[in-house]
PDB file of C-alpha atoms in Angstrom:
ATOM      1  CA  UNK D 287      -0.046   0.093   0.076  1.00 49.00           C
ATOM      2  CA  UNK D 288       2.761   2.416   0.814  1.00 49.00           C
ATOM      3  CA  UNK D 289       4.287   1.744  -2.517  1.00 50.00           C
ATOM      4  CA  UNK D 290       1.014   2.511  -4.348  1.00 58.00           C
ATOM      5  CA  UNK D 291       0.179   5.791  -2.586  1.00 56.00           C
ATOM      6  CA  UNK D 292      -2.554   4.206  -0.453  1.00 85.00           C
ATOM      7  CA  UNK D 293      -1.295   5.911   2.854  1.00 90.00           C
ATOM      8  CA  UNK D 294      -4.554   5.488   4.628  1.00 91.00           C
ATOM      9  CA  UNK D 295      -4.508   1.727   4.177  1.00 92.00           C
ATOM     10  CA  UNK D 296      -1.039   1.677   5.350  1.00 93.00           C
ATOM     11  CA  UNK D 297      -1.610   3.534   8.472  1.00 94.00           C
ATOM     12  CA  UNK D 298      -4.653   1.262   9.091  1.00 94.00           C
ATOM     13  CA  UNK D 299      -2.249  -1.635   9.193  1.00 95.00           C
ATOM     14  CA  UNK D 300       0.063   0.098  11.520  1.00 95.00           C
ATOM     15  CA  UNK D 301      -2.851   0.811  13.872  1.00 94.00           C
ATOM     16  CA  UNK D 302      -3.875  -2.759  13.652  1.00 96.00           C
ATOM     17  CA  UNK D 303      -0.282  -3.912  14.488  1.00 95.00           C
ATOM     18  CA  UNK D 304       0.029  -1.494  17.428  1.00 94.00           C
ATOM     19  CA  UNK D 305      -3.333  -2.674  18.710  1.00 95.00           C
ATOM     20  CA  UNK D 306      -2.302  -6.357  18.477  1.00 97.00           C
ATOM     21  CA  UNK D 307       0.971  -5.631  20.207  1.00 94.00           C
ATOM     22  CA  UNK D 308      -0.792  -3.704  23.068  1.00 92.00           C
ATOM     23  CA  UNK D 309      -3.212  -6.825  23.403  1.00 96.00           C
ATOM     24  CA  UNK D 310      -0.086  -9.090  24.091  1.00 95.00           C
ATOM     25  CA  UNK D 311       1.052 -10.278  20.526  1.00 96.00           C
ATOM     26  CA  UNK D 312       4.799  -9.629  20.583  1.00 94.00           C
ATOM     27  CA  UNK D 313       5.103 -10.822  17.029  1.00 95.00           C
ATOM     28  CA  UNK D 314       3.009  -7.751  15.783  1.00 95.00           C
ATOM     29  CA  UNK D 315       5.222  -5.244  17.645  1.00 94.00           C
ATOM     30  CA  UNK D 316       5.639  -2.299  15.135  1.00 93.00           C
ATOM     31  CA  UNK D 317       9.178  -1.087  14.852  1.00 94.00           C
ATOM     32  CA  UNK D 318      10.615   2.235  13.668  1.00 96.00           C
ATOM     33  CA  UNK D 319      10.569   0.694  10.142  1.00 96.00           C
ATOM     34  CA  UNK D 320       6.762   0.228  10.251  1.00 96.00           C
ATOM     35  CA  UNK D 321       6.111   3.862  11.313  1.00 96.00           C
ATOM     36  CA  UNK D 322       8.679   5.020   8.708  1.00 96.00           C
ATOM     37  CA  UNK D 323       6.920   3.211   5.923  1.00 94.00           C
ATOM     38  CA  UNK D 324       3.703   4.842   6.720  1.00 95.00           C
ATOM     39  CA  UNK D 325       5.356   8.343   7.179  1.00 94.00           C
ATOM     40  CA  UNK D 326       6.812   7.727   3.794  1.00 93.00           C
ATOM     41  CA  UNK D 327       3.610   6.730   2.204  1.00 94.00           C
ATOM     42  CA  UNK D 328       1.987   9.862   3.452  1.00 94.00           C
ATOM     43  CA  UNK D 329       5.025  11.866   1.956  1.00 93.00           C
ATOM     44  CA  UNK D 330       4.369  10.295  -1.439  1.00 90.00           C
ATOM     45  CA  UNK D 331       0.475  10.843  -1.338  1.00 88.00           C
ATOM     46  CA  UNK D 332      -0.969  13.813  -2.987  1.00 80.00           C
ATOM     47  CA  UNK D 333      -4.036  13.853  -0.845  1.00 86.00           C
ATOM     48  CA  UNK D 334      -5.143  16.797   1.368  1.00 87.00           C
ATOM     49  CA  UNK D 335      -3.950  16.579   4.847  1.00 91.00           C
ATOM     50  CA  UNK D 336      -1.019  14.208   3.900  1.00 93.00           C
ATOM     51  CA  UNK D 337       1.496  16.416   5.783  1.00 94.00           C
ATOM     52  CA  UNK D 338      -0.741  16.513   8.900  1.00 95.00           C
ATOM     53  CA  UNK D 339      -1.048  12.721   8.868  1.00 96.00           C
ATOM     54  CA  UNK D 340       2.852  12.328   8.411  1.00 96.00           C
ATOM     55  CA  UNK D 341       3.294  14.821  11.388  1.00 96.00           C
ATOM     56  CA  UNK D 342       0.744  12.723  13.521  1.00 96.00           C
ATOM     57  CA  UNK D 343       2.719   9.591  12.983  1.00 96.00           C
ATOM     58  CA  UNK D 344       5.883  11.343  13.970  1.00 97.00           C
ATOM     59  CA  UNK D 345       4.298  12.797  17.172  1.00 96.00           C
ATOM     60  CA  UNK D 346       2.808   9.193  17.827  1.00 94.00           C
ATOM     61  CA  UNK D 347       6.370   7.812  17.577  1.00 95.00           C
ATOM     62  CA  UNK D 348       7.798  10.424  20.065  1.00 94.00           C
ATOM     63  CA  UNK D 349       5.012  10.003  22.388  1.00 94.00           C
ATOM     64  CA  UNK D 350       5.610   6.247  22.504  1.00 93.00           C
ATOM     65  CA  UNK D 351       9.199   6.686  23.022  1.00 92.00           C
ATOM     66  CA  UNK D 352       8.693   9.283  25.912  1.00 93.00           C
ATOM     67  CA  UNK D 353       6.454   6.811  27.366  1.00 92.00           C
ATOM     68  CA  UNK D 354       9.291   4.232  27.657  1.00 91.00           C
ATOM     69  CA  UNK D 355       8.552   2.310  24.460  1.00 89.00           C
ATOM     70  CA  UNK D 356      12.020   1.491  23.288  1.00 88.00           C
ATOM     71  CA  UNK D 357      11.116  -0.326  20.170  1.00 88.00           C
ATOM     72  CA  UNK D 358      10.375   2.740  18.202  1.00 93.00           C
ATOM     73  CA  UNK D 359      12.578   5.900  17.713  1.00 94.00           C
ATOM     74  CA  UNK D 360      12.219   8.386  15.061  1.00 95.00           C
ATOM     75  CA  UNK D 361      15.237   8.728  12.876  1.00 96.00           C
ATOM     76  CA  UNK D 362      16.415  10.892  10.089  1.00 97.00           C
ATOM     77  CA  UNK D 363      14.457   8.805   7.645  1.00 97.00           C
ATOM     78  CA  UNK D 364      11.091   9.740   9.655  1.00 97.00           C
ATOM     79  CA  UNK D 365      11.922  13.406   9.904  1.00 98.00           C
ATOM     80  CA  UNK D 366      12.813  13.469   6.139  1.00 97.00           C
ATOM     81  CA  UNK D 367       9.687  11.959   5.127  1.00 97.00           C
ATOM     82  CA  UNK D 368       7.659  14.404   7.352  1.00 97.00           C
ATOM     83  CA  UNK D 369       9.678  17.318   5.906  1.00 97.00           C
ATOM     84  CA  UNK D 370       9.076  15.878   2.317  1.00 96.00           C
ATOM     85  CA  UNK D 371       5.279  15.816   2.987  1.00 96.00           C
ATOM     86  CA  UNK D 372       5.421  19.293   4.265  1.00 96.00           C
ATOM     87  CA  UNK D 373       7.261  20.223   1.044  1.00 95.00           C
ATOM     88  CA  UNK D 374       4.587  18.819  -1.142  1.00 93.00           C
ATOM     89  CA  UNK D 375       1.871  20.982   0.486  1.00 92.00           C
ATOM     90  CA  UNK D 376       3.563  24.107  -0.942  1.00 89.00           C
ATOM     91  CA  UNK D 377       2.273  26.571   1.595  1.00 92.00           C
ATOM     92  CA  UNK D 378       4.040  29.239   3.658  1.00 94.00           C
ATOM     93  CA  UNK D 379       2.937  27.506   6.916  1.00 95.00           C
ATOM     94  CA  UNK D 380       4.291  24.043   5.803  1.00 94.00           C
ATOM     95  CA  UNK D 381       7.598  25.637   4.758  1.00 95.00           C
ATOM     96  CA  UNK D 382       7.937  27.149   8.249  1.00 95.00           C
ATOM     97  CA  UNK D 383       7.142  23.823   9.831  1.00 96.00           C
ATOM     98  CA  UNK D 384       9.688  22.140   7.651  1.00 97.00           C
ATOM     99  CA  UNK D 385      12.275  24.755   8.805  1.00 95.00           C
ATOM    100  CA  UNK D 386      11.305  24.456  12.315  1.00 96.00           C
ATOM    101  CA  UNK D 387      11.734  20.731  12.209  1.00 97.00           C
ATOM    102  CA  UNK D 388      15.150  20.895  10.540  1.00 96.00           C
ATOM    103  CA  UNK D 389      16.398  23.338  13.430  1.00 96.00           C
ATOM    104  CA  UNK D 390      14.913  21.047  15.997  1.00 96.00           C
ATOM    105  CA  UNK D 391      16.689  18.026  14.306  1.00 96.00           C
ATOM    106  CA  UNK D 392      20.046  19.935  14.045  1.00 94.00           C
ATOM    107  CA  UNK D 393      19.794  21.002  17.670  1.00 95.00           C
ATOM    108  CA  UNK D 394      18.983  17.413  18.748  1.00 95.00           C
ATOM    109  CA  UNK D 395      21.909  15.944  16.765  1.00 94.00           C
ATOM    110  CA  UNK D 396      24.306  18.608  18.139  1.00 91.00           C
ATOM    111  CA  UNK D 397      23.290  17.705  21.651  1.00 95.00           C
ATOM    112  CA  UNK D 398      23.209  14.054  21.394  1.00 94.00           C
ATOM    113  CA  UNK D 399      25.562  13.245  18.485  1.00 92.00           C
ATOM    114  CA  UNK D 400      23.199  10.471  17.659  1.00 94.00           C
ATOM    115  CA  UNK D 401      24.041   9.274  14.083  1.00 93.00           C
ATOM    116  CA  UNK D 402      20.421   8.050  13.676  1.00 95.00           C
ATOM    117  CA  UNK D 403      19.250  11.585  13.455  1.00 95.00           C
ATOM    118  CA  UNK D 404      21.927  13.501  11.657  1.00 93.00           C
ATOM    119  CA  UNK D 405      20.527  15.513   8.975  1.00 93.00           C
ATOM    120  CA  UNK D 406      21.616  14.508   5.390  1.00 93.00           C
ATOM    121  CA  UNK D 407      21.557  16.037   1.864  1.00 92.00           C
ATOM    122  CA  UNK D 408      17.978  14.746   1.421  1.00 94.00           C
ATOM    123  CA  UNK D 409      16.823  16.323   4.584  1.00 95.00           C
ATOM    124  CA  UNK D 410      18.207  19.705   3.618  1.00 95.00           C
ATOM    125  CA  UNK D 411      17.106  19.500   0.069  1.00 95.00           C
ATOM    126  CA  UNK D 412      13.595  18.657   1.325  1.00 96.00           C
ATOM    127  CA  UNK D 413      13.415  21.725   3.460  1.00 96.00           C
ATOM    128  CA  UNK D 414      14.667  23.760   0.490  1.00 95.00           C
ATOM    129  CA  UNK D 415      11.899  22.292  -1.628  1.00 95.00           C
ATOM    130  CA  UNK D 416       9.392  23.349   0.954  1.00 95.00           C
ATOM    131  CA  UNK D 417      10.788  27.056   0.785  1.00 94.00           C
ATOM    132  CA  UNK D 418      10.726  26.820  -2.957  1.00 92.00           C
ATOM    133  CA  UNK D 419       7.158  25.558  -3.374  1.00 91.00           C
ATOM    134  CA  UNK D 420       5.743  27.846  -0.907  1.00 91.00           C
ATOM    135  CA  UNK D 421       7.137  31.156  -2.704  1.00 82.00           C
ATOM    136  CA  UNK D 422       8.409  32.673   0.506  1.00 79.00           C
ATOM    137  CA  UNK D 423      11.664  34.355   0.609  1.00 84.00           C
ATOM    138  CA  UNK D 424      14.120  32.436  -1.889  1.00 86.00           C
ATOM    139  CA  UNK D 425      17.001  33.830   0.231  1.00 89.00           C
ATOM    140  CA  UNK D 426      16.072  31.328   2.976  1.00 90.00           C
ATOM    141  CA  UNK D 427      16.663  28.562   0.459  1.00 90.00           C
ATOM    142  CA  UNK D 428      19.959  29.976  -0.183  1.00 89.00           C
ATOM    143  CA  UNK D 429      20.818  30.626   3.469  1.00 92.00           C
ATOM    144  CA  UNK D 430      20.208  26.742   4.057  1.00 90.00           C
ATOM    145  CA  UNK D 431      22.588  25.976   1.112  1.00 91.00           C
ATOM    146  CA  UNK D 432      25.123  28.406   2.766  1.00 89.00           C
ATOM    147  CA  UNK D 433      24.706  26.745   6.210  1.00 87.00           C
ATOM    148  CA  UNK D 434      25.489  23.422   4.538  1.00 86.00           C
ATOM    149  CA  UNK D 435      28.713  24.718   2.806  1.00 84.00           C
ATOM    150  CA  UNK D 436      29.890  26.173   6.081  1.00 84.00           C
ATOM    151  CA  UNK D 437      29.251  22.931   7.780  1.00 79.00           C
ATOM    152  CA  UNK D 438      31.303  21.095   5.014  1.00 77.00           C
ATOM    153  CA  UNK D 439      34.052  23.731   5.392  1.00 75.00           C
ATOM    154  CA  UNK D 440      34.487  23.018   9.108  1.00 73.00           C
ATOM    155  CA  UNK D 441      34.401  19.240   8.685  1.00 71.00           C
ATOM    156  CA  UNK D 442      33.930  17.482   5.323  1.00 66.00           C
ATOM    157  CA  UNK D 443      30.625  15.442   5.433  1.00 74.00           C
ATOM    158  CA  UNK D 444      29.782  13.305   2.548  1.00 75.00           C
ATOM    159  CA  UNK D 445      26.211  13.023   3.992  1.00 79.00           C
ATOM    160  CA  UNK D 446      25.701  16.773   3.347  1.00 78.00           C
ATOM    161  CA  UNK D 447      27.761  17.175   0.145  1.00 81.00           C
ATOM    162  CA  UNK D 448      25.929  19.539  -2.225  1.00 84.00           C
ATOM    163  CA  UNK D 449      24.736  17.969  -5.311  1.00 86.00           C
ATOM    164  CA  UNK D 450      22.757  18.983  -8.401  1.00 91.00           C
ATOM    165  CA  UNK D 451      19.521  18.173  -6.870  1.00 91.00           C
ATOM    166  CA  UNK D 452      20.130  20.538  -3.892  1.00 86.00           C
ATOM    167  CA  UNK D 453      21.411  23.303  -6.106  1.00 85.00           C
ATOM    168  CA  UNK D 454      18.615  23.040  -8.487  1.00 86.00           C
ATOM    169  CA  UNK D 455      15.966  23.220  -5.523  1.00 90.00           C
ATOM    170  CA  UNK D 456      17.628  26.598  -4.602  1.00 88.00           C
ATOM    171  CA  UNK D 457      17.352  27.658  -8.356  1.00 87.00           C
ATOM    172  CA  UNK D 458      13.630  26.675  -8.290  1.00 86.00           C
ATOM    173  CA  UNK D 459      13.067  29.086  -5.255  1.00 85.00           C
ATOM    174  CA  UNK D 460      14.036  31.987  -7.399  1.00 84.00           C
TER     175      UNK D 460
END
């Protein structure tokens, strides 16, 4: 379902998995991959409210983690999928949410040095796409590009090495 853009169906299966797990079926425990698959399905969906659904899945993951459920932990794939869903909305509000989410991820990574939440080129490019599609200040897209360049000047990082997709996303903002 996730591959065919039927995110609603994928989320329904995730909810069933979680319910079965809560009812004692250890074999049905939804892992991070399960949640990420649904977030990604929502990111690929073109339906109204897709970004909100992806955000909802992320929030559910973080709530479960805060409540001591160690089997699920949002990672950079989760965050990037949510940012991608926000980018596809093309609104100023969704662009702001994408930027806020990137800042939160960067701060969390700087604090924890958890490699599982380290922003990568796809994360940054998705935020730039959100800015570009929202038609807000194109300078903001360029500021993110500059921030990536600065990070690479300090310590070379292949995971945020600028590529043609990233540059084109900034060009599209103009």
